[in-house]
mmCIF file of C-alpha atoms and ligand atoms in Angstrom:
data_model
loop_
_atom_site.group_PDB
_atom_site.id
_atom_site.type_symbol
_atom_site.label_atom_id
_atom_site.label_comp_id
_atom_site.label_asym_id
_atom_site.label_seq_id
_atom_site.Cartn_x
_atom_site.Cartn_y
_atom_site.Cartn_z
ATOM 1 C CA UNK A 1 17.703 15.963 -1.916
ATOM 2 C CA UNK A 2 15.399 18.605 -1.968
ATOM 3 C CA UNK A 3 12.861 18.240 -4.352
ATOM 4 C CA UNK A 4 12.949 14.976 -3.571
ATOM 5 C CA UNK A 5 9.166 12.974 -4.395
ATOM 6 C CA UNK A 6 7.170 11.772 -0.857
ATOM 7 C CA UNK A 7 5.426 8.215 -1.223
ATOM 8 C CA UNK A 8 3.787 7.323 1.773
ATOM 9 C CA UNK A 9 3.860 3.592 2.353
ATOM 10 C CA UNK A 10 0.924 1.610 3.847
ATOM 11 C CA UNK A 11 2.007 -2.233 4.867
ATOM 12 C CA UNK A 12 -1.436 -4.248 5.554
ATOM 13 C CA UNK A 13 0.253 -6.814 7.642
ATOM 14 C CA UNK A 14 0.492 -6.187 10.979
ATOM 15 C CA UNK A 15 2.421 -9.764 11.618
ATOM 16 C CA UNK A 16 5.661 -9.283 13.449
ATOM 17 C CA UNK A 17 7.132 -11.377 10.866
ATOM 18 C CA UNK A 18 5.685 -10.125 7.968
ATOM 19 C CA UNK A 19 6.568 -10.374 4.390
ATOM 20 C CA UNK A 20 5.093 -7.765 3.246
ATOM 21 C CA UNK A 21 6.576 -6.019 5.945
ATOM 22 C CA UNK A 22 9.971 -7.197 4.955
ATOM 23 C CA UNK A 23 9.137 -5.915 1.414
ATOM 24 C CA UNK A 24 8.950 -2.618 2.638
ATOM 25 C CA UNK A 25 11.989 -2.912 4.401
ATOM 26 C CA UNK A 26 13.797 -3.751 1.303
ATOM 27 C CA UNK A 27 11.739 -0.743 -0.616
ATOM 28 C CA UNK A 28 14.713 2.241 -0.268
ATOM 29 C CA UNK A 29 17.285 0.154 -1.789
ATOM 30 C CA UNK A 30 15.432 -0.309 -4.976
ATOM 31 C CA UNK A 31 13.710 3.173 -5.218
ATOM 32 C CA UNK A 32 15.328 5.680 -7.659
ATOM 33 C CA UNK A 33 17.252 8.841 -5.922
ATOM 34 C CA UNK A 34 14.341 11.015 -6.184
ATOM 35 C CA UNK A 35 11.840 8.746 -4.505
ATOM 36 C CA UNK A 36 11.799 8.990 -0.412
ATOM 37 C CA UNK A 37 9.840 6.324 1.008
ATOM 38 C CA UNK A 38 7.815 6.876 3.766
ATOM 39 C CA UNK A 39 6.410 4.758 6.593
ATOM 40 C CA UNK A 40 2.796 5.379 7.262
ATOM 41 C CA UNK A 41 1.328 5.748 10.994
ATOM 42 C CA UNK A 42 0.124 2.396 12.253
ATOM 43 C CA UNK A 43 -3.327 1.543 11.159
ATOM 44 C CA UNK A 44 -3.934 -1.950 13.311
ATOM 45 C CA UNK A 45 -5.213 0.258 16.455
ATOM 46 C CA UNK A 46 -7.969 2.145 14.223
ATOM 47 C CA UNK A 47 -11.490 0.858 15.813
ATOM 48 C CA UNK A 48 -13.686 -0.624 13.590
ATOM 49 C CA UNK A 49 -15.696 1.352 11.022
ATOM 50 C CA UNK A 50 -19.066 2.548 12.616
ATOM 51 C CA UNK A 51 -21.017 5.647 11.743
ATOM 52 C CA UNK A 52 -22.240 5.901 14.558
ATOM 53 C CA UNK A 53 -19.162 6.233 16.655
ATOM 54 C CA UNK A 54 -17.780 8.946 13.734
ATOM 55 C CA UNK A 55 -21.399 11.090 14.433
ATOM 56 C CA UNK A 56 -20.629 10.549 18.445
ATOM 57 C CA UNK A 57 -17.134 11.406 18.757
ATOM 58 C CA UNK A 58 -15.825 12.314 15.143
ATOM 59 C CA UNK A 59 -12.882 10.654 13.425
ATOM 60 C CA UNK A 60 -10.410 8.457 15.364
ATOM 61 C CA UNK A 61 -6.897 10.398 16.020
ATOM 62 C CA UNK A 62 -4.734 7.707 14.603
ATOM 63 C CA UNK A 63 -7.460 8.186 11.145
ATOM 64 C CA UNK A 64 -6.767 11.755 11.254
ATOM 65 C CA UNK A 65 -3.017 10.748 11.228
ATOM 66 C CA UNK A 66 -3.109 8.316 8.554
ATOM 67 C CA UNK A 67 -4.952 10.976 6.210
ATOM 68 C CA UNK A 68 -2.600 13.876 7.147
ATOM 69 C CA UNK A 69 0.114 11.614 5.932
ATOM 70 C CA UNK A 70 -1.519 10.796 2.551
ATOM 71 C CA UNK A 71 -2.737 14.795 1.659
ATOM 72 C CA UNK A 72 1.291 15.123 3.004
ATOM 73 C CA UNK A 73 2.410 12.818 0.188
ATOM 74 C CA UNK A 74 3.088 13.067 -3.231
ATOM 75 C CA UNK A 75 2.228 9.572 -3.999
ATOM 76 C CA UNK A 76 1.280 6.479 -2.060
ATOM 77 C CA UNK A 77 1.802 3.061 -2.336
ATOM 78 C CA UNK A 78 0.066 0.154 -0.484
ATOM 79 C CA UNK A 79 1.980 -3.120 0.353
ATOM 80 C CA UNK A 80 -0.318 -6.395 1.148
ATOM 81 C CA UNK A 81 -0.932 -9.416 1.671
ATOM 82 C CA UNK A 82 -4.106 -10.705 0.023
ATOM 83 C CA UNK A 83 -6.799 -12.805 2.801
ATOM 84 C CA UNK A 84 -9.681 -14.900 1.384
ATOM 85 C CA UNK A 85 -8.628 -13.718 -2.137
ATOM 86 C CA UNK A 86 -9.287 -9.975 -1.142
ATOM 87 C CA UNK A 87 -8.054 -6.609 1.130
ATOM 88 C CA UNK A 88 -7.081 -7.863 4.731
ATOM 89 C CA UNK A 89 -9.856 -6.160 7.094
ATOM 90 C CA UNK A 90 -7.727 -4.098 8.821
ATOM 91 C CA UNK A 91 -6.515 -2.421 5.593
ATOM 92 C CA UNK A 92 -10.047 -2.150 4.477
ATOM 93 C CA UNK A 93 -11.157 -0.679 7.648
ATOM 94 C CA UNK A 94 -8.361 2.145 7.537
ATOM 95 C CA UNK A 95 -9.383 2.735 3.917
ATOM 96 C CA UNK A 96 -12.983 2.843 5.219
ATOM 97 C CA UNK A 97 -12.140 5.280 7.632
ATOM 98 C CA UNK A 98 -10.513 7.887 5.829
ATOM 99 C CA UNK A 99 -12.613 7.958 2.528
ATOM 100 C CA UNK A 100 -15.581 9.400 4.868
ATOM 101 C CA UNK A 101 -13.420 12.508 5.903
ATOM 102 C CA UNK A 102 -14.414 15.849 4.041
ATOM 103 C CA UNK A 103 -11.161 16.150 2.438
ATOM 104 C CA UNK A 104 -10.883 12.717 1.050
ATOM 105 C CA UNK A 105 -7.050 12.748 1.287
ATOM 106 C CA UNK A 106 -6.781 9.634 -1.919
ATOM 107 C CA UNK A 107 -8.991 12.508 -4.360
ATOM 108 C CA UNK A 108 -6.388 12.842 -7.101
ATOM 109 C CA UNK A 109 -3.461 10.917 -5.427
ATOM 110 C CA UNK A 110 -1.907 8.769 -6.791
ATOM 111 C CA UNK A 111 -1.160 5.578 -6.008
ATOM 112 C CA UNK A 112 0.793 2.114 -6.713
ATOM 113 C CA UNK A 113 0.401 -1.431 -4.739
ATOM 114 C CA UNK A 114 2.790 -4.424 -4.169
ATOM 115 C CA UNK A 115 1.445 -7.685 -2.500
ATOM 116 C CA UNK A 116 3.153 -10.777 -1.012
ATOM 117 C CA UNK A 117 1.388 -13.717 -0.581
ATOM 118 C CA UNK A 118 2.627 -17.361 0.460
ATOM 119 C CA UNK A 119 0.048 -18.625 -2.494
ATOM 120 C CA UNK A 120 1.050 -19.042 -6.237
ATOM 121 C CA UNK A 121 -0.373 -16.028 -7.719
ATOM 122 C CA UNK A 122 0.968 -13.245 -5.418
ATOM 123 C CA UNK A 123 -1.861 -11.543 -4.022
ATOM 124 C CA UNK A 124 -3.084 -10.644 -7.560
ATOM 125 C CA UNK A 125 -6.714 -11.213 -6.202
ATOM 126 C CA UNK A 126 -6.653 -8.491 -3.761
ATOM 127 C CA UNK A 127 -5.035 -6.355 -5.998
ATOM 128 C CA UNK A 128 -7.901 -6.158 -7.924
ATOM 129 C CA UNK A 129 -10.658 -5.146 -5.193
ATOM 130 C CA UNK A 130 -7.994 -2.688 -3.776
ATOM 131 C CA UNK A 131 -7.881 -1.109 -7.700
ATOM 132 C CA UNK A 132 -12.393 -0.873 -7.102
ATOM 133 C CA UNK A 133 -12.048 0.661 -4.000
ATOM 134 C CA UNK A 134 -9.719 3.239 -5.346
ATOM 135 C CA UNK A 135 -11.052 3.927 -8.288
ATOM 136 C CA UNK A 136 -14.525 4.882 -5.862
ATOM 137 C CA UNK A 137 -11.758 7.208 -4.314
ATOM 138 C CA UNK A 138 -11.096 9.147 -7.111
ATOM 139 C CA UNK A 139 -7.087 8.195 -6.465
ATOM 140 C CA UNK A 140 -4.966 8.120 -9.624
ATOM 141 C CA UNK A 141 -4.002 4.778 -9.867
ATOM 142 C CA UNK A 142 -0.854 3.497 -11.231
ATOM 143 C CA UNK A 143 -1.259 0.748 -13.537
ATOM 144 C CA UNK A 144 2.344 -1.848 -14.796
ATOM 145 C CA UNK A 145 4.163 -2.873 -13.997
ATOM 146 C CA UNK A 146 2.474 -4.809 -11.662
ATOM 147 C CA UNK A 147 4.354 -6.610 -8.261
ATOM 148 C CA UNK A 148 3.294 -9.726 -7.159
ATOM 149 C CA UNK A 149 5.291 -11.374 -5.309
ATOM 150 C CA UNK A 150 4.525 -14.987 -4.986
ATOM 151 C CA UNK A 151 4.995 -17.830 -2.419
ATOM 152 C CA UNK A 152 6.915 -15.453 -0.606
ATOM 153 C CA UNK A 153 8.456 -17.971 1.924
ATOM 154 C CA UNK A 154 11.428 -18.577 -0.833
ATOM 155 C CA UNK A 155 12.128 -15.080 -1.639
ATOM 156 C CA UNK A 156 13.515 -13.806 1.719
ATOM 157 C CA UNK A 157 16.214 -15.172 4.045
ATOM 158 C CA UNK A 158 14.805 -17.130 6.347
ATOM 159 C CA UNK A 159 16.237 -15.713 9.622
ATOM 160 C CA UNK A 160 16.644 -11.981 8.544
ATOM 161 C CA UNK A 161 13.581 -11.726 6.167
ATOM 162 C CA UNK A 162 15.901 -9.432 3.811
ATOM 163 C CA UNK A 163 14.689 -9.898 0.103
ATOM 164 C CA UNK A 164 16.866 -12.578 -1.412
ATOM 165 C CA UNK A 165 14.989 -12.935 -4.900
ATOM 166 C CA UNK A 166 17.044 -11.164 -7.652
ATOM 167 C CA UNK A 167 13.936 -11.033 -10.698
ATOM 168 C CA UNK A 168 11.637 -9.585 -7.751
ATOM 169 C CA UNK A 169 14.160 -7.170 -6.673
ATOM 170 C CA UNK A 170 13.956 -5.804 -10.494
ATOM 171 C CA UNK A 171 10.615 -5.703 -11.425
ATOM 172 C CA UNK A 172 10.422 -3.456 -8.038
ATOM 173 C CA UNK A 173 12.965 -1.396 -9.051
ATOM 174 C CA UNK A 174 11.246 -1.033 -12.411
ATOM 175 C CA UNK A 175 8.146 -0.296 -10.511
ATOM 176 C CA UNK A 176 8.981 2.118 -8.288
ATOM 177 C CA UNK A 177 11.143 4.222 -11.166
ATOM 178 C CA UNK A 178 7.520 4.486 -13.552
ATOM 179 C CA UNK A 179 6.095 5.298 -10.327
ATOM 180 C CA UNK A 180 8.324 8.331 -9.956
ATOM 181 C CA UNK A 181 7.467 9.206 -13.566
ATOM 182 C CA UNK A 182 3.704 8.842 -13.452
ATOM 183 C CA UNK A 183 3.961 11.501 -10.006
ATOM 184 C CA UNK A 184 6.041 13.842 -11.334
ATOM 185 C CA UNK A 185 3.690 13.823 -14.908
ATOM 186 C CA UNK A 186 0.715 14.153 -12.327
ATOM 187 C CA UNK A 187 2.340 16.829 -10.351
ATOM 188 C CA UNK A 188 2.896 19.314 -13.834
HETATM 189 C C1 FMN B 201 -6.984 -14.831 7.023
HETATM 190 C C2 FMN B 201 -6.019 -15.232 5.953
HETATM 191 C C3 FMN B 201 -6.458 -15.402 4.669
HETATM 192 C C4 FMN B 201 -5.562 -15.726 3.648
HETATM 193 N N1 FMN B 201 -6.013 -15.788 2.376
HETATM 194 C C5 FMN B 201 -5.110 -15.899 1.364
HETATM 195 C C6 FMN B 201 -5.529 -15.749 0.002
HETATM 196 O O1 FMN B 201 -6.678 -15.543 -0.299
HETATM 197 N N2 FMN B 201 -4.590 -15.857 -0.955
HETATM 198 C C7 FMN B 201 -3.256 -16.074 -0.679
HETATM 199 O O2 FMN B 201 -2.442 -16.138 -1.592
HETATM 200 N N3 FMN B 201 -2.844 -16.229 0.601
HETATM 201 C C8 FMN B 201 -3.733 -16.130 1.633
HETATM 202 N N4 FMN B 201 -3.325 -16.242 2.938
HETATM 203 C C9 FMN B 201 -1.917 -16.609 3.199
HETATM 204 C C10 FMN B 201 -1.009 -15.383 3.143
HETATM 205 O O3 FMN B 201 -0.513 -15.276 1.823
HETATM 206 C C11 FMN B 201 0.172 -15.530 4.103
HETATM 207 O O4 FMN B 201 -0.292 -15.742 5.423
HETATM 208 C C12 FMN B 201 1.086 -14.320 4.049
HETATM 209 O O5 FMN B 201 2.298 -14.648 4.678
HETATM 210 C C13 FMN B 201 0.447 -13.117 4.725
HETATM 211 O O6 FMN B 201 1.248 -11.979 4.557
HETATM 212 P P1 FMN B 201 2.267 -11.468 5.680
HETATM 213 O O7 FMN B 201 3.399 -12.480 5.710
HETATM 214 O O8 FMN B 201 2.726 -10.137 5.198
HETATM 215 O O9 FMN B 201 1.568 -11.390 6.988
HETATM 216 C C14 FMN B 201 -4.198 -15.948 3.958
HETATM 217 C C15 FMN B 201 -3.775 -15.801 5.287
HETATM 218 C C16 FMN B 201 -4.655 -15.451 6.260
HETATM 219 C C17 FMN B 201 -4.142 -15.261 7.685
#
């Protein structure tokens, strides 16, 4: 499709197995036509955040990748577990990274987030900090419906991962549809 809508997707699990990783797998099935979903370049090799390395030797090249992909986007949408009831470091650290670059690519963007969590309330906790940081950002922020998808290990098949839980499968789909609205309102 040609006009079709880019939303870049950023997993912040970098765990072989995953389940937010397997949510993203299972995003393309549930995203209306005129959504393609796109996988982000890898964030877990980005060194940590110093100042002092970006005045030394400027910004990391995977950084400069990640940020090209988000200015590239029409929308993006973040996909995460939640770790001590907040952003896992290494998605905070890419987040870091990025917001210090001249052309801040999440200025005006905007931007949705799922999280998976083996816990009872989904990741809602980190959901929350993630909506601060963003807000900083100046990113556009998509508000309901919201995904949280809870104690995770009995909502995927246990030897493929594939997303076996019918009621999350539609509130994603939901999702992801007024996601597709809110861009294409943004991009008028
Ligand atoms: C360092 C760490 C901190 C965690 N903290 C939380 C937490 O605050 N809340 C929660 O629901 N689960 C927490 N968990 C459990 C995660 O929900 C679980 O490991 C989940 O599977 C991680 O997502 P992933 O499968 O995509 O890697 C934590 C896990 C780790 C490794």
């Amino acid at each position: 499709m040609a006009d079709q809508m880019k939303v870049l997707v950023i997993c912040g699990s970098l765990r072989k197995g995953s389940y937010n990783a397997a949510l993203t797998r299972a995003l393309p099935a549930l995203a209306p036509p005129e959504m393609k979903l796109i996988t982000a370049p890898p964030i877990g090799s980005f060194p940590l955040y110093n100042a002092d390395v970006q005045d030394a030797s400027g910004f990391p090249g995977p950084a400069e990748d990640l940020a090209a992909a988000i200015r590239a986007a029409d929308g993006v949408l973040f996909v995460s577990p939640e770790y001590n009831w907040s952003m896992p470091g290494v998605l905070k650290n890419a987040i870091d990274w990025v917001s210090r670059m001249k052309e801040q690519p999440f200025k005006e963007k905007p931007v949705a987030i799922q999280s998976c969590s083996q816990g009872i309330l989904g990741g809602a906790r980190m959901q929350y900090h993630w909506r601060m940081s963003m807000t900083f950002l100046n990113a556009v922020i998509f508000g309901t419906p919201e995904v949280f998808v809870a104690q995770a290990q009995n909502k995927f098949d246990k030897e493929t991962l594939a997303l076996t839980d019918q009621p999350t499968k539609d509130v994603i789909k939901m999702q992801l549809a007024a996601f597709a609205k809110f861009i294409a309102k943004m991009k008028k």
